[in-house]
Coordinates of C-alpha atoms in Angstrom, one line a residue:
M1 CA 70.3 151.8 112.0
K2 CA 67.2 152.2 109.9
K3 CA 64.2 149.8 110.1
E4 CA 64.7 149.1 106.4
T5 CA 68.1 147.7 107.1
Y6 CA 66.7 145.2 109.5
A7 CA 63.8 144.3 107.2
H8 CA 66.3 143.8 104.4
L9 CA 68.5 141.5 106.5
F10 CA 65.4 139.5 107.6
E11 CA 64.1 139.1 104.1
S12 CA 67.5 138.2 102.8
H13 CA 68.5 135.6 105.4
H14 CA 65.6 134.3 107.4
Q15 CA 64.8 131.3 105.2
A16 CA 68.4 130.0 105.1
L17 CA 68.9 130.6 108.9
F18 CA 65.6 128.8 109.6
R19 CA 66.8 125.8 107.5
Y20 CA 70.1 125.8 109.3
L21 CA 68.5 126.0 112.8
Y22 CA 65.9 123.3 111.8
R23 CA 68.6 120.9 110.6
M24 CA 70.6 121.5 113.7
C25 CA 67.9 121.0 116.3
G26 CA 65.3 118.9 114.4
S27 CA 62.3 120.9 115.7
R28 CA 60.4 123.4 113.7
E29 CA 59.1 125.1 116.8
T30 CA 62.6 125.4 118.3
A31 CA 64.1 126.6 115.0
E32 CA 61.4 129.3 114.9
E33 CA 62.1 130.4 118.4
L34 CA 65.9 130.5 117.8
L35 CA 65.4 132.4 114.6
Q36 CA 63.2 135.0 116.3
E37 CA 65.8 135.4 119.0
T38 CA 68.6 135.7 116.4
F39 CA 66.8 138.7 114.8
C40 CA 65.9 140.2 118.1
R41 CA 69.6 140.2 119.0
C42 CA 70.3 141.6 115.6
M43 CA 68.2 144.6 116.3
L44 CA 69.8 145.1 119.7
S45 CA 73.5 144.4 118.8
L46 CA 74.2 144.7 115.1
R47 CA 76.6 147.6 114.3
K48 CA 77.3 149.2 111.0
E49 CA 80.7 147.6 110.9
H50 CA 79.0 144.2 111.0
L51 CA 77.0 144.9 107.8
T52 CA 79.8 143.8 105.5
M53 CA 79.7 140.4 107.1
A54 CA 76.1 140.4 108.1
R55 CA 75.4 136.9 106.9
A56 CA 78.2 135.4 108.8
W57 CA 77.4 137.5 111.9
L58 CA 73.8 136.3 111.8
Y59 CA 74.8 132.7 111.5
K60 CA 77.3 133.2 114.4
V61 CA 74.5 134.5 116.6
A62 CA 72.1 131.7 115.5
R63 CA 74.8 129.1 116.2
H64 CA 75.5 130.5 119.7
L65 CA 71.8 130.4 120.4
Y66 CA 71.6 126.9 119.1
I67 CA 74.5 125.8 121.3
D68 CA 72.8 127.3 124.4
W69 CA 69.6 125.4 123.5
Y70 CA 71.5 122.2 122.8
R71 CA 73.3 122.4 126.2
R72 CA 70.0 122.7 128.0
R73 CA 68.5 119.8 126.1
K74 CA 68.5 116.6 128.2
T75 CA 70.2 114.3 125.8
E76 CA 70.9 114.1 122.1
R77 CA 69.2 110.8 121.9
K78 CA 65.9 112.3 122.9
A79 CA 66.3 115.0 120.3
L80 CA 66.9 112.4 117.6
M81 CA 63.8 110.4 118.7
D82 CA 61.7 113.6 118.7
Y83 CA 63.0 114.5 115.3
E84 CA 62.3 111.2 113.7
E85 CA 58.9 111.0 115.2
H86 CA 57.9 114.3 113.5
T87 CA 59.5 113.6 110.1
T88 CA 58.6 110.0 109.2
A89 CA 55.0 110.7 108.0
V90 CA 54.4 110.3 104.3
S91 CA 51.6 112.1 102.5
V92 CA 48.5 110.0 101.9
I93 CA 48.5 111.2 98.3
G94 CA 52.0 109.8 97.8
L95 CA 55.1 111.2 96.2
P96 CA 56.7 110.4 92.9
E97 CA 59.6 108.0 93.3
P98 CA 62.4 110.5 92.6
E99 CA 60.9 112.9 95.2
L100 CA 60.6 110.1 97.7
A101 CA 64.1 108.9 97.1
K102 CA 65.3 112.5 97.5
K103 CA 63.3 112.9 100.8
E104 CA 64.7 109.6 102.1
Q105 CA 68.2 110.7 101.3
W106 CA 67.7 114.1 103.1
L107 CA 66.2 112.3 106.1
R108 CA 69.3 110.0 106.2
I109 CA 71.7 113.0 106.0
E110 CA 69.8 114.8 108.8
R111 CA 69.7 111.6 111.0
I112 CA 73.5 111.3 110.6
L113 CA 74.0 115.0 111.2
L114 CA 72.1 114.8 114.5
R115 CA 74.5 112.0 115.6
L116 CA 77.6 114.1 114.9
P117 CA 79.1 116.0 117.9
E118 CA 78.0 119.6 117.7
Q119 CA 81.4 121.0 116.9
Y120 CA 81.4 119.0 113.7
R121 CA 77.7 119.2 113.0
S122 CA 77.6 123.0 112.5
I123 CA 80.8 123.2 110.4
V124 CA 79.8 120.3 108.1
Y125 CA 76.3 121.7 107.7
L126 CA 77.4 125.3 107.1
R127 CA 80.0 124.3 104.6
E128 CA 78.3 121.5 102.7
V129 CA 74.7 122.7 102.7
D130 CA 74.8 126.5 103.1
G131 CA 78.1 126.8 101.1
F132 CA 80.0 129.1 103.5
S133 CA 83.6 129.8 102.6
Y134 CA 86.5 128.9 104.9
A135 CA 86.9 132.6 105.7
E136 CA 83.3 133.0 106.6
L137 CA 83.4 129.9 108.7
A138 CA 86.5 131.1 110.5
E139 CA 84.8 134.4 111.3
M140 CA 81.5 132.9 112.3
L141 CA 82.9 130.1 114.5
E142 CA 85.8 132.2 115.9
L143 CA 88.4 129.7 114.6
S144 CA 91.6 130.1 112.6
A145 CA 91.4 129.0 108.9
E146 CA 93.6 126.0 109.8
Q147 CA 91.2 125.0 112.7
V148 CA 88.3 125.3 110.2
K149 CA 90.0 122.9 107.8
V150 CA 90.9 120.5 110.5
N151 CA 87.4 120.4 112.1
L152 CA 85.8 120.2 108.7
H153 CA 88.0 117.2 107.8
R154 CA 87.3 115.5 111.1
G155 CA 83.6 116.2 110.8
R156 CA 83.4 114.8 107.2
K157 CA 85.3 111.7 108.4
K158 CA 83.0 111.2 111.3
F159 CA 80.0 111.7 109.0
R160 CA 81.3 109.0 106.7
E161 CA 81.9 106.6 109.7
L162 CA 78.4 107.1 111.0
A163 CA 77.0 106.6 107.5
A164 CA 78.9 103.3 107.2
Q165 CA 77.6 102.2 110.6
E166 CA 74.1 103.0 109.5
D167 CA 74.6 101.0 106.3
A168 CA 76.0 98.1 108.2
Q169 CA 73.1 98.1 110.7
Q170 CA 70.5 98.2 107.8
E171 CA 72.3 95.3 106.1
G172 CA 72.4 93.3 109.3
G173 CA 68.9 94.1 110.4
G174 CA 67.2 94.2 107.0

């Protein structure tokens, strides 16, 4: 394929892929490395027949790379602690209240996402944040449409349970 095709794919998808990888792993450096490896594999493996589903194909590659990274990671608890350590700083200048509330809400969502088992974390993030269709999720995750619906339902349910646990802890400890 032509260099322009790869450049177009990168320009079109790198920001969303970075956000996905960053939200999954919680580390800017790791997300950048996984993103770079995703596009490296794109240049080596992408075929013309994949171009019609290039977005889903790229996310599929990124997800597999993330899973490999995740498996090598010592524990999910350490990942959560590292992530929180890097994201709790607030600007010295300060943020307007609505922006601060929005940031706190995103931090809470990300914290809960990091506590979800990986099989649910990816599917919930890809559907709810990146807006992938059920068909795209099925292709990307190599699942049937029914499996996508079941895993998404279970992931959302687990997310709500974790959110309720966090709320209860804050009420009890705060």
